[in-house]
Structures are given as C-alpha cells and as structure tokens.
C-alpha cells in the first residue's frame, strides 16, 4: 500500500543516512582514510615529473641540527606523514621493487604503513618506540637501490624513497651504523675524491695520445670550450668504463666539437655518498666541484654517467651550481641528427639484434628513454631492437644504485642476475646500456653465465661505425 511504501522509503532513507554519517566518523580511524587524503596527496606531490623530482631534501649542516635525517616520525617531512595516510595498501610498489622481487626483506608498502602506524602510536602518547629499529630495520633500509620503481608505480603519488633515505642519514650521521664494506668508499671519496683508492693524478690517463685539452690548459690560452666533458670516476678509472670514455671522446672529435676535461681537478659527484646517507661527505664533494666549475665559467656539461648527470643537473642547484647538463646519449643523438657524425656506409652490413637496458637515474629520474634508442637506430640501419618485458619507466634496476655498488648482496638472488636473465631471454646477440654502473652489473652477470652475448655502451655502438 501507499502507506507501507512510504514507511519502507523512510526506513531505508534514514538507514542510508546513518550509515554514511557513521562511516564518516569511522573514516579517520580506518585505512579507508586514503579515500579523502589521496586527493590532496596527489595535488601536493612532487613525484609526477622528470628532473628535480628525484632530488633529495638538502640539510643545513652549518645550522643547529638537532637530528640528522630521521629517527622517528617527528623528524620526517609533513609530506612523508601525509603519504602514510594516503596509502591504499595496494602493494603495487612492493610488486616492482627489485630488492623484494629477489628475496630481500625490503617492502616499500610496509615502509609507508609503518610510518602511519608509528604516527598513530605517537598521537596516542606512546613514546616508548621509534620508527627506526622498532618498526623499520637496518636490513630493510640498506636493501634499497633507490631506483624509484616504487614511486613510479604508486597510484596516489607516494614517495616511499624519501623515508628510506632520511632514515639512512640518521643511521650514518647520527649513529655511525652502516655496512662495513662501504667504509673504504667513504674514506676514499673523502681523501681522494673517488670511491676507489686510485691516485687523483691518474684521472686523465685514459686520454693519453688523444690530444684532449684540460680546462686548465685552455684557460692558460684564454680559450673556453663549447662543452665540458665530465668523465666521472668509473669513466676515469674502471678499465671497462674507460672504453666508453674513449669511444665518446672519439665521437666528439669526429664531430669537431670543441671540448675539454677537468682531469685531476674533477672529483666524485657525491651521489653514492648522499644516497648512502653521508650528507656531510656529499656536500663537501658537491661544493668543491661547483667551485671548480664556476672558476672556469662552465655553462654546459656533458657526461656519460647518469648519476653525474642527475647530480650536477638536478641537485647541485641546491648549492648554487646551475649548469646545462646533457647526457651523452642525448648529445650524440643531437649531433647525429645535425649530420655532424661521419658514419661509414656498409652495403652488406649484417642485421644486429640488440636489447636495451634502461638506467634508473637516466629514465625514472630524468625521463630520458628515447635518446639512447634513437642513437643506436641512427648508427645501425640494420638494427633489430627487441625490448625486455620490463622496459622504459617500468624497467628493472641493475642493482648498483643507492650505493649498492659498494655493498654485498648476501640475501636472496642477485638483482643483476635477475636482469641479465631477462635480457638473455630476448634472444638478442648484444645488450646496450647508457651507464657505467649498469655496464659493470650487466657484464659481470652475463660473464658468469659463460654467455657470448656482449654488453656495449651506446657510445661504443656509434664509435664502431665512425669513418676511418
């Protein structure tokens, strides 16, 4: 009847209203708070574009620093705390984490949830525990390669990496707790300006016989080069990486680019020190490098190392170092597009099948994906480029970032082994990279399998096709 229908309508209407009002009261105490918090979290994020998005928050080491980095939630930024409540607990970040995939303890999802749980406990007056040690362990923190795959994958723009790095800072600067194998790297960077115990005077030895001037030599002649070639530590000292260095120098000379190097005046860019939590050492190296670059009036820097590329271009501006920085793959591609690189023409050149491994610091940190691929396509007209299942912004890390290059993998499968297997599964007869760290990790893993597949830097691919 009409009366019964009205009664049922009123009953359901008020039931619906009470349920909604009840849920709104329950919302702040439940994990469903992300329904509300995720909106401002995405709007206020700095994780959705290239470049400075990957830059670490600077520390004022000259001021009165109460806590180095973060030991508890009260030391984290407001954005990291907001991230904790925006988390939908979907687990996408953990599903792409190279450390987690290969059996390490680290779970980016757990890191974010731990921030929320600890903040809720703090709000209730529980000061008996701290985020570091009681919720998040050292083993978790040191497993991270800082590849930013977790940040890339998050649907609500959470920056899991910022929490990990702030806690690392506290471990290193506040409590001197870090893997013992990184101590030689710290000491060598401080004493010799390189993670390895090489003589700084040998930085320019790779250029013997190539007639490449240093900035000091050009300054004596009152000349200024078109670009400064920042070689980097691996490019200067590592035997395999030096082949890439020479190859790129030959390309620059063939294209008649007026360039110079710093030689023994160049020092480590400091990226590994900063990612491993040693902000003091990082700032010392960064400020010394900036002083050197400014003394010579450097405007444009080109480098083959994505870590140098990211630091000088995106994090040195925090200390007044502002330069145009170009990765060598992009620079080579622009030279080839302008017709400045003389390549030989082989009429019967065989088809080469390559697969390309994306560097995290070149790709997810700086959105450079196409330049290395286009460079190879221009150099090898008969190129067959096959992509790995995980490529470009979803590429798998080689395992060397975040200072992991200087640490042992003692738990689970080696990350570079996981990546090498994926590369070999494509059936390619060669692997291309655009980073000296990736070169070492990929080549070592390929070699351990007695495979005949070669690993090349994109500069070597182009240099192999130069006329003469």
CSV table of C-alpha atoms in Angstrom, one decimal:
chain,number,residue,atom,x,y,z
A,1,UNK,CA,0.0,0.0,0.0
A,2,UNK,CA,0.9,3.6,-0.3
A,3,UNK,CA,1.4,3.9,3.5
A,4,UNK,CA,3.7,0.9,3.7
A,5,UNK,CA,5.8,2.1,0.7
A,6,UNK,CA,6.3,5.5,2.4
A,7,UNK,CA,7.3,3.8,5.7
A,8,UNK,CA,9.8,1.5,3.9
A,9,UNK,CA,11.2,4.5,2.0
A,10,UNK,CA,11.7,6.5,5.2
A,11,UNK,CA,13.3,3.5,6.8
A,12,UNK,CA,15.8,3.0,4.0
A,13,UNK,CA,16.5,6.7,3.7
A,14,UNK,CA,17.4,7.1,7.4
A,15,UNK,CA,19.3,3.9,7.4
A,16,UNK,CA,21.4,5.1,4.5
A,17,UNK,CA,22.0,8.5,6.1
A,18,UNK,CA,23.0,7.0,9.4
A,19,UNK,CA,25.4,4.5,7.7
A,20,UNK,CA,27.0,7.3,5.7
A,21,UNK,CA,27.4,9.5,8.8
A,22,UNK,CA,28.7,6.6,10.8
A,23,UNK,CA,31.2,5.7,8.1
A,24,UNK,CA,32.4,9.4,8.0
A,25,UNK,CA,33.0,9.2,11.8
A,26,UNK,CA,34.8,5.9,11.4
A,27,UNK,CA,36.8,7.1,8.4
A,28,UNK,CA,39.7,8.8,10.3
A,29,UNK,CA,40.3,5.7,12.3
A,30,UNK,CA,40.4,3.3,9.4
A,31,UNK,CA,42.7,2.5,6.5
A,32,UNK,CA,39.9,3.9,4.3
A,33,UNK,CA,41.1,7.4,5.2
A,34,UNK,CA,43.1,7.3,1.9
A,35,UNK,CA,39.8,7.9,0.1
A,36,UNK,CA,40.0,11.5,1.4
A,37,UNK,CA,43.7,12.0,1.8
A,38,UNK,CA,44.8,10.7,-1.6
A,39,UNK,CA,43.3,13.7,-3.3
A,40,UNK,CA,45.4,16.4,-1.6
A,41,UNK,CA,48.4,14.0,-1.6
A,42,UNK,CA,48.4,13.8,-5.4
A,43,UNK,CA,47.9,17.5,-5.7
A,44,UNK,CA,50.8,18.3,-3.4
A,45,UNK,CA,53.1,15.6,-4.7
A,46,UNK,CA,56.5,16.2,-6.4
A,47,UNK,CA,56.7,12.7,-7.8
A,48,UNK,CA,55.0,13.0,-11.2
A,49,UNK,CA,57.6,14.6,-13.5
A,50,UNK,CA,61.2,14.4,-14.5
A,51,UNK,CA,64.3,16.0,-13.1
A,52,UNK,CA,64.2,17.6,-9.7
A,53,UNK,CA,61.6,15.1,-8.5
A,54,UNK,CA,64.4,12.7,-7.6
A,55,UNK,CA,66.4,15.3,-5.7
A,56,UNK,CA,66.9,14.6,-2.0
A,57,UNK,CA,65.9,17.2,0.5
A,58,UNK,CA,69.0,19.3,1.5
A,59,UNK,CA,70.3,19.5,5.1
A,60,UNK,CA,71.6,22.7,6.6
A,61,UNK,CA,74.8,21.3,8.1
A,62,UNK,CA,76.0,24.7,9.2
A,63,UNK,CA,73.0,25.3,11.4
A,64,UNK,CA,71.9,23.9,14.7
A,65,UNK,CA,70.9,20.4,13.6
A,66,UNK,CA,69.0,18.5,16.3
A,67,UNK,CA,68.6,15.3,14.4
A,68,UNK,CA,70.5,14.1,11.3
A,69,UNK,CA,67.9,12.8,8.9
A,70,UNK,CA,65.1,11.0,10.7
A,71,UNK,CA,64.9,8.6,13.6
A,72,UNK,CA,61.2,8.9,14.3
A,73,UNK,CA,58.1,10.2,12.6
A,74,UNK,CA,58.6,13.6,14.2
A,75,UNK,CA,61.7,14.0,12.1
A,76,UNK,CA,60.0,13.3,8.8
A,77,UNK,CA,58.6,15.9,6.5
A,78,UNK,CA,54.8,16.6,6.6
A,79,UNK,CA,54.5,15.1,3.1
A,80,UNK,CA,56.0,11.8,4.2
A,81,UNK,CA,53.5,11.7,7.1
A,82,UNK,CA,50.6,12.5,4.6
A,83,UNK,CA,51.9,9.7,2.4
A,84,UNK,CA,51.3,7.3,5.2
A,85,UNK,CA,47.6,8.1,5.4
A,86,UNK,CA,47.2,8.3,1.6
A,87,UNK,CA,48.4,4.7,1.1
A,88,UNK,CA,45.8,2.4,-0.4
A,89,UNK,CA,47.8,-0.7,0.6
A,90,UNK,CA,47.5,-2.0,-2.9
A,91,UNK,CA,51.1,-3.3,-2.9
A,92,UNK,CA,52.0,-2.2,-6.4
A,93,UNK,CA,55.2,-0.6,-5.0
A,94,UNK,CA,56.4,-3.8,-3.5
A,95,UNK,CA,55.5,-5.8,-6.6
A,96,UNK,CA,58.0,-3.9,-8.7
A,97,UNK,CA,60.7,-3.4,-6.0
A,98,UNK,CA,63.9,-5.2,-7.3
A,99,UNK,CA,65.0,-5.9,-3.8
A,100,UNK,CA,61.7,-7.6,-2.9
A,101,UNK,CA,61.5,-9.4,-6.2
A,102,UNK,CA,64.9,-11.0,-5.5
A,103,UNK,CA,64.1,-12.1,-1.9
A,104,UNK,CA,65.3,-9.2,0.2
A,105,UNK,CA,63.4,-8.1,3.3
A,106,UNK,CA,62.5,-4.6,1.9
A,107,UNK,CA,58.9,-3.9,1.1
A,108,UNK,CA,58.1,-0.2,0.2
A,109,UNK,CA,54.4,-0.8,1.1
A,110,UNK,CA,55.5,-1.9,4.6
A,111,UNK,CA,57.7,1.2,5.0
A,112,UNK,CA,54.7,3.5,4.3
A,113,UNK,CA,52.3,1.6,6.5
A,114,UNK,CA,54.9,1.6,9.3
A,115,UNK,CA,55.1,5.4,9.1
A,116,UNK,CA,51.3,5.6,9.6
A,117,UNK,CA,51.3,3.0,12.4
A,118,UNK,CA,54.1,4.8,14.3
A,119,UNK,CA,52.4,8.2,13.9
A,120,UNK,CA,49.2,6.9,15.2
A,121,UNK,CA,51.0,5.4,18.2
A,122,UNK,CA,52.8,8.8,18.8
A,123,UNK,CA,49.5,10.6,18.6
A,124,UNK,CA,48.2,8.3,21.4
A,125,UNK,CA,51.1,9.2,23.6
A,126,UNK,CA,53.3,6.1,23.0
A,127,UNK,CA,56.9,7.5,23.1
A,128,UNK,CA,58.5,4.1,24.0
A,129,UNK,CA,59.3,3.2,20.4
A,130,UNK,CA,60.9,4.8,17.4
A,131,UNK,CA,60.3,4.4,13.7
A,132,UNK,CA,63.9,3.3,13.2
A,133,UNK,CA,64.7,-0.1,14.7
A,134,UNK,CA,61.3,-0.8,16.3
A,135,UNK,CA,59.3,-0.6,13.1
A,136,UNK,CA,61.9,-0.4,10.2
A,137,UNK,CA,65.1,-2.4,10.4
A,138,UNK,CA,68.6,-1.6,9.0
A,139,UNK,CA,68.4,-4.6,6.7
A,140,UNK,CA,65.4,-3.2,5.0
A,141,UNK,CA,66.9,0.2,4.5
A,142,UNK,CA,70.2,-1.0,3.1
A,143,UNK,CA,68.5,-3.3,0.6
A,144,UNK,CA,67.1,-0.3,-1.4
A,145,UNK,CA,68.7,0.6,-4.7
A,146,UNK,CA,66.9,4.0,-4.9
A,147,UNK,CA,65.6,3.0,-8.4
A,148,UNK,CA,62.3,4.8,-7.8
A,149,UNK,CA,60.3,2.0,-9.3
A,150,UNK,CA,58.0,2.1,-6.2
A,151,UNK,CA,57.4,5.8,-6.6
A,152,UNK,CA,56.7,5.4,-10.3
A,153,UNK,CA,54.2,2.7,-9.7
A,154,UNK,CA,52.2,4.3,-6.9
A,155,UNK,CA,48.7,5.4,-8.0
A,156,UNK,CA,48.5,8.1,-5.3
A,157,UNK,CA,51.9,9.7,-5.7
A,158,UNK,CA,53.6,8.4,-2.5
A,159,UNK,CA,57.4,8.9,-2.2
A,160,UNK,CA,58.5,5.8,-0.3
A,161,UNK,CA,62.1,6.6,-1.1
A,162,UNK,CA,62.2,9.8,0.9
A,163,UNK,CA,61.5,7.9,4.1
A,164,UNK,CA,64.2,5.4,3.4
A,165,UNK,CA,66.9,8.0,2.6
A,166,UNK,CA,66.1,10.1,5.7
A,167,UNK,CA,66.4,7.1,7.9
A,168,UNK,CA,69.7,6.2,6.2
A,169,UNK,CA,71.0,9.7,7.0
A,170,UNK,CA,70.3,9.1,10.7
A,171,UNK,CA,72.0,5.7,10.6
A,172,UNK,CA,75.2,7.1,9.1
A,173,UNK,CA,75.4,10.6,10.6
A,174,UNK,CA,73.6,10.1,13.9
A,175,UNK,CA,74.7,6.6,14.9
A,176,UNK,CA,77.6,5.6,12.5
A,177,UNK,CA,75.7,2.4,11.6
A,178,UNK,CA,76.3,1.2,8.0
A,179,UNK,CA,77.6,-1.9,6.2
A,180,UNK,CA,81.3,-2.3,6.9
A,181,UNK,CA,82.1,-2.7,3.2
A,182,UNK,CA,81.2,0.9,2.4
A,183,UNK,CA,83.8,2.4,4.8
A,184,UNK,CA,86.6,2.2,2.2
A,185,UNK,CA,84.4,4.0,-0.3
A,186,UNK,CA,83.6,6.8,2.2
A,187,UNK,CA,87.3,7.1,3.1
A,188,UNK,CA,88.5,7.2,-0.5
A,189,UNK,CA,85.9,9.8,-1.5
A,190,UNK,CA,87.0,12.0,1.4
A,191,UNK,CA,90.7,11.6,0.8
A,192,UNK,CA,91.0,11.0,-3.0
A,193,UNK,CA,87.7,12.3,-4.4
A,194,UNK,CA,86.8,8.9,-5.7
A,195,UNK,CA,85.1,5.8,-4.3
A,196,UNK,CA,88.1,3.7,-5.2
A,197,UNK,CA,91.7,4.1,-4.0
A,198,UNK,CA,93.2,5.5,-7.2
A,199,UNK,CA,95.6,8.3,-7.5
A,200,UNK,CA,93.7,11.5,-8.4
A,201,UNK,CA,96.6,12.4,-10.7
A,202,UNK,CA,95.6,9.4,-12.9
A,203,UNK,CA,92.2,10.7,-13.8
A,204,UNK,CA,93.2,11.9,-17.2
A,205,UNK,CA,95.5,8.9,-18.1
A,206,UNK,CA,92.7,7.4,-20.3
A,207,UNK,CA,93.2,10.4,-22.7
A,208,UNK,CA,96.9,9.7,-23.4
A,209,UNK,CA,97.6,10.2,-27.1
A,210,UNK,CA,94.1,11.6,-27.9
A,211,UNK,CA,95.1,15.2,-27.8
A,212,UNK,CA,92.3,16.3,-25.4
A,213,UNK,CA,92.9,19.5,-23.5
A,214,UNK,CA,92.1,20.1,-19.9
A,215,UNK,CA,90.2,23.2,-18.7
A,216,UNK,CA,93.3,24.4,-17.0
A,217,UNK,CA,95.3,24.2,-20.3
A,218,UNK,CA,92.5,26.1,-22.2
A,219,UNK,CA,92.3,28.7,-19.5
A,220,UNK,CA,96.0,29.4,-19.9
A,221,UNK,CA,95.4,30.1,-23.6
A,222,UNK,CA,92.4,32.3,-22.7
A,223,UNK,CA,90.1,29.8,-24.5
A,224,UNK,CA,86.8,28.4,-23.5
A,225,UNK,CA,85.5,25.1,-24.8
A,226,UNK,CA,82.0,24.6,-26.2
A,227,UNK,CA,81.3,21.9,-23.6
A,228,UNK,CA,83.0,20.3,-20.6
A,229,UNK,CA,83.1,16.5,-20.8
A,230,UNK,CA,82.6,15.3,-17.2
A,231,UNK,CA,84.1,11.9,-17.3
A,232,UNK,CA,83.2,10.6,-13.8
A,233,UNK,CA,85.0,8.2,-11.5
A,234,UNK,CA,84.2,5.0,-13.3
A,235,UNK,CA,84.9,6.5,-16.7
A,236,UNK,CA,88.3,7.6,-15.4
A,237,UNK,CA,89.5,4.5,-13.5
A,238,UNK,CA,87.4,1.4,-14.4
A,239,UNK,CA,89.0,-0.5,-17.3
A,240,UNK,CA,85.7,-1.4,-18.9
A,241,UNK,CA,84.2,2.0,-18.5
A,242,UNK,CA,87.3,3.7,-19.9
A,243,UNK,CA,86.4,2.1,-23.3
A,244,UNK,CA,83.1,4.0,-23.2
A,245,UNK,CA,85.0,7.2,-22.3
A,246,UNK,CA,87.4,6.9,-25.2
A,247,UNK,CA,84.6,6.0,-27.6
A,248,UNK,CA,82.6,9.1,-26.7
A,249,UNK,CA,85.7,11.3,-26.9
A,250,UNK,CA,86.3,9.9,-30.4
A,251,UNK,CA,82.7,10.8,-31.4
A,252,UNK,CA,83.2,14.4,-30.1
A,253,UNK,CA,86.4,14.7,-32.1
A,254,UNK,CA,84.9,13.3,-35.2
A,255,UNK,CA,82.0,15.8,-34.9
A,256,UNK,CA,84.6,18.6,-34.4
A,257,UNK,CA,83.1,19.5,-31.0
A,258,UNK,CA,85.3,21.9,-29.1
A,259,UNK,CA,85.5,20.2,-25.7
A,260,UNK,CA,87.8,19.8,-22.7
A,261,UNK,CA,88.0,17.7,-19.5
A,262,UNK,CA,88.9,18.6,-15.9
A,263,UNK,CA,91.5,15.9,-15.5
A,264,UNK,CA,92.8,15.6,-11.9
A,265,UNK,CA,90.6,18.6,-10.9
A,266,UNK,CA,87.5,16.5,-11.3
A,267,UNK,CA,86.1,14.8,-8.2
A,268,UNK,CA,83.3,12.3,-7.5
A,269,UNK,CA,79.9,13.9,-7.9
A,270,UNK,CA,78.9,12.6,-4.5
A,271,UNK,CA,75.7,10.8,-5.4
A,272,UNK,CA,76.7,7.5,-3.8
A,273,UNK,CA,77.6,9.3,-0.6
A,274,UNK,CA,74.3,11.1,-0.4
A,275,UNK,CA,72.2,8.1,-1.2
A,276,UNK,CA,74.1,6.1,1.4
A,277,UNK,CA,73.2,8.8,4.0
A,278,UNK,CA,76.6,10.6,4.3
A,279,UNK,CA,75.3,14.1,3.7
A,280,UNK,CA,78.5,15.7,5.1
A,281,UNK,CA,80.7,14.0,2.6
A,282,UNK,CA,78.3,14.7,-0.3
A,283,UNK,CA,78.1,18.4,0.4
A,284,UNK,CA,81.9,18.6,0.7
A,285,UNK,CA,82.3,17.0,-2.7
A,286,UNK,CA,79.5,18.9,-4.3
A,287,UNK,CA,80.7,22.3,-3.1
A,288,UNK,CA,84.3,21.6,-4.3
A,289,UNK,CA,83.1,20.6,-7.7
A,290,UNK,CA,80.8,23.6,-8.0
A,291,UNK,CA,83.8,25.9,-7.1
A,292,UNK,CA,85.9,24.3,-9.8
A,293,UNK,CA,83.2,24.6,-12.4
A,294,UNK,CA,82.4,28.2,-11.5
A,295,UNK,CA,86.1,29.1,-11.6
A,296,UNK,CA,86.3,28.1,-15.2
A,297,UNK,CA,82.9,29.7,-16.1
A,298,UNK,CA,81.4,26.3,-17.2
A,299,UNK,CA,78.0,26.6,-18.8
A,300,UNK,CA,77.4,23.3,-20.5
A,301,UNK,CA,78.4,19.9,-19.1
A,302,UNK,CA,78.1,16.5,-21.0
A,303,UNK,CA,78.6,13.2,-19.2
A,304,UNK,CA,78.2,9.5,-19.9
A,305,UNK,CA,77.2,8.7,-16.2
A,306,UNK,CA,73.5,9.1,-15.3
A,307,UNK,CA,74.5,9.6,-11.7
A,308,UNK,CA,76.8,12.6,-12.6
A,309,UNK,CA,74.0,13.8,-14.9
A,310,UNK,CA,71.4,13.8,-12.2
A,311,UNK,CA,73.6,15.3,-9.5
A,312,UNK,CA,75.1,18.1,-11.5
A,313,UNK,CA,71.9,19.0,-13.3
A,314,UNK,CA,69.3,18.5,-10.5
A,315,UNK,CA,70.9,18.6,-7.1
A,316,UNK,CA,73.9,20.9,-7.5
A,317,UNK,CA,71.5,23.9,-7.9
A,318,UNK,CA,70.7,23.4,-4.2
A,319,UNK,CA,74.1,24.8,-3.5
A,320,UNK,CA,74.3,27.4,-6.3
A,321,UNK,CA,75.7,25.3,-9.1
A,322,UNK,CA,73.5,25.9,-12.1
A,323,UNK,CA,74.6,24.4,-15.4
A,324,UNK,CA,73.1,23.0,-18.6
A,325,UNK,CA,73.8,19.2,-18.2
A,326,UNK,CA,73.3,16.8,-21.1
A,327,UNK,CA,73.6,13.0,-21.1
A,328,UNK,CA,76.0,11.6,-23.7
A,329,UNK,CA,73.2,9.6,-25.4
A,330,UNK,CA,71.1,12.7,-25.9
A,331,UNK,CA,74.2,14.7,-27.1
A,332,UNK,CA,75.2,12.0,-29.6
A,333,UNK,CA,71.7,11.8,-30.9
A,334,UNK,CA,71.6,15.6,-31.5
A,335,UNK,CA,75.0,15.5,-33.2
A,336,UNK,CA,73.8,12.7,-35.5
A,337,UNK,CA,70.5,14.5,-36.2
A,338,UNK,CA,72.6,17.5,-37.3
A,339,UNK,CA,74.7,15.4,-39.6
A,340,UNK,CA,77.9,16.1,-37.7
A,341,UNK,CA,78.9,12.5,-37.0
A,342,UNK,CA,80.6,10.9,-40.1
A,343,UNK,CA,79.5,7.2,-40.3
A,344,UNK,CA,80.7,4.7,-42.8
A,345,UNK,CA,78.2,3.1,-45.1
A,346,UNK,CA,78.4,-0.7,-45.3
A,347,UNK,CA,76.3,-2.0,-48.1
A,348,UNK,CA,76.2,-5.6,-46.8
A,349,UNK,CA,76.1,-5.0,-43.1
A,350,UNK,CA,74.5,-7.9,-41.2
A,351,UNK,CA,71.4,-7.4,-39.0
A,352,UNK,CA,72.3,-6.8,-35.4
A,353,UNK,CA,69.8,-7.7,-32.7
A,354,UNK,CA,70.1,-5.6,-29.5
A,355,UNK,CA,68.1,-5.2,-26.4
A,356,UNK,CA,68.5,-2.0,-24.4
A,357,UNK,CA,68.6,-1.8,-20.6
A,358,UNK,CA,67.2,1.4,-19.1
A,359,UNK,CA,69.3,3.2,-16.4
A,360,UNK,CA,67.1,4.2,-13.4
A,361,UNK,CA,68.8,7.5,-13.0
A,362,UNK,CA,68.5,8.3,-16.7
A,363,UNK,CA,65.0,7.1,-17.1
A,364,UNK,CA,62.8,7.3,-14.0
A,365,UNK,CA,64.8,10.2,-12.5
A,366,UNK,CA,65.2,12.2,-15.7
A,367,UNK,CA,62.7,10.8,-18.3
A,368,UNK,CA,65.4,10.0,-20.9
A,369,UNK,CA,64.2,6.9,-22.7
A,370,UNK,CA,64.2,7.6,-26.4
A,371,UNK,CA,67.6,9.2,-27.0
A,372,UNK,CA,69.7,6.0,-26.4
A,373,UNK,CA,67.4,4.0,-28.6
A,374,UNK,CA,67.3,6.6,-31.4
A,375,UNK,CA,71.1,6.9,-31.2
A,376,UNK,CA,71.5,3.2,-31.9
A,377,UNK,CA,68.9,3.2,-34.7
A,378,UNK,CA,70.8,6.0,-36.4
A,379,UNK,CA,74.1,4.2,-36.0
A,380,UNK,CA,72.9,0.8,-37.1
A,381,UNK,CA,70.5,1.0,-40.1
A,382,UNK,CA,70.1,-2.8,-39.9
A,383,UNK,CA,69.3,-2.8,-36.2
A,384,UNK,CA,66.7,-5.1,-34.7
A,385,UNK,CA,65.9,-3.7,-31.3
A,386,UNK,CA,63.9,-6.1,-29.0
A,387,UNK,CA,62.5,-4.8,-25.8
A,388,UNK,CA,62.6,-6.7,-22.5
A,389,UNK,CA,59.2,-7.2,-20.8
A,390,UNK,CA,60.3,-4.7,-18.1
A,391,UNK,CA,61.5,-1.6,-20.0
A,392,UNK,CA,61.4,2.2,-20.0
A,393,UNK,CA,59.6,3.6,-17.0
A,394,UNK,CA,59.0,0.0,-15.7
A,395,UNK,CA,62.5,-1.2,-16.4
A,396,UNK,CA,64.2,-3.4,-13.7
A,397,UNK,CA,67.2,-1.9,-11.9
A,398,UNK,CA,70.7,-3.4,-12.4
A,399,UNK,CA,71.2,-3.4,-8.6
A,400,UNK,CA,74.0,-0.8,-8.4
A,401,UNK,CA,72.1,2.4,-7.4
A,402,UNK,CA,71.8,3.9,-4.0
A,403,UNK,CA,75.4,2.9,-3.0
A,404,UNK,CA,74.6,-0.8,-3.6
A,405,UNK,CA,77.5,-0.9,-6.0
A,406,UNK,CA,79.8,-0.9,-2.9
A,407,UNK,CA,77.7,-3.4,-0.8
A,408,UNK,CA,77.5,-7.2,-1.0
A,409,UNK,CA,74.2,-8.9,-1.8
A,410,UNK,CA,74.0,-11.5,1.0
A,411,UNK,CA,70.3,-12.3,0.9
A,412,UNK,CA,68.3,-13.8,-2.0
A,413,UNK,CA,69.1,-13.7,-5.7
A,414,UNK,CA,71.4,-11.0,-7.1
A,415,UNK,CA,69.4,-8.3,-8.8
A,416,UNK,CA,71.8,-8.1,-11.7
A,417,UNK,CA,71.3,-11.8,-12.3
A,418,UNK,CA,67.5,-11.3,-12.5
A,419,UNK,CA,68.0,-8.5,-15.1
A,420,UNK,CA,70.7,-10.4,-17.1
A,421,UNK,CA,68.4,-13.4,-17.4
A,422,UNK,CA,65.6,-11.2,-18.7
A,423,UNK,CA,68.0,-9.7,-21.2
A,424,UNK,CA,69.2,-13.1,-22.4
A,425,UNK,CA,65.7,-14.4,-22.7
A,426,UNK,CA,65.0,-11.9,-25.5
A,427,UNK,CA,67.4,-13.8,-27.8
A,428,UNK,CA,69.4,-10.6,-28.6
A,429,UNK,CA,73.0,-11.1,-29.5
A,430,UNK,CA,74.1,-7.9,-27.7
A,431,UNK,CA,72.9,-5.7,-24.8
A,432,UNK,CA,73.2,-1.9,-24.9
A,433,UNK,CA,73.4,0.3,-21.8
A,434,UNK,CA,74.0,4.0,-21.2
A,435,UNK,CA,75.5,3.9,-17.7
A,436,UNK,CA,78.9,2.7,-16.4
A,437,UNK,CA,77.3,1.2,-13.3
A,438,UNK,CA,74.8,-0.7,-15.5
A,439,UNK,CA,77.7,-1.8,-17.7
A,440,UNK,CA,79.5,-3.4,-14.8
A,441,UNK,CA,76.5,-5.1,-13.3
A,442,UNK,CA,75.2,-6.5,-16.6
A,443,UNK,CA,78.6,-7.5,-17.9
A,444,UNK,CA,79.5,-9.3,-14.7
A,445,UNK,CA,76.3,-11.3,-14.6
A,446,UNK,CA,76.5,-12.2,-18.3
A,447,UNK,CA,80.1,-13.3,-17.9
A,448,UNK,CA,79.2,-15.6,-15.0
A,449,UNK,CA,76.9,-17.5,-17.3
A,450,UNK,CA,79.6,-18.1,-20.0
A,451,UNK,CA,77.4,-16.4,-22.5
A,452,UNK,CA,78.8,-15.0,-25.7
A,453,UNK,CA,76.4,-12.0,-25.6
A,454,UNK,CA,78.3,-8.7,-25.5
A,455,UNK,CA,77.4,-5.6,-23.5
A,456,UNK,CA,78.1,-2.2,-25.1
A,457,UNK,CA,77.5,1.4,-24.2
A,458,UNK,CA,75.6,3.3,-26.8
A,459,UNK,CA,78.7,5.4,-27.4
A,460,UNK,CA,80.7,2.3,-28.4
A,461,UNK,CA,77.9,1.3,-30.8
A,462,UNK,CA,78.3,4.7,-32.6
A,463,UNK,CA,82.1,4.8,-32.3
A,464,UNK,CA,82.3,1.4,-34.0
A,465,UNK,CA,80.6,2.9,-37.1
A,466,UNK,CA,82.8,6.0,-37.4
A,467,UNK,CA,84.6,6.6,-40.7
A,468,UNK,CA,88.2,5.7,-40.8
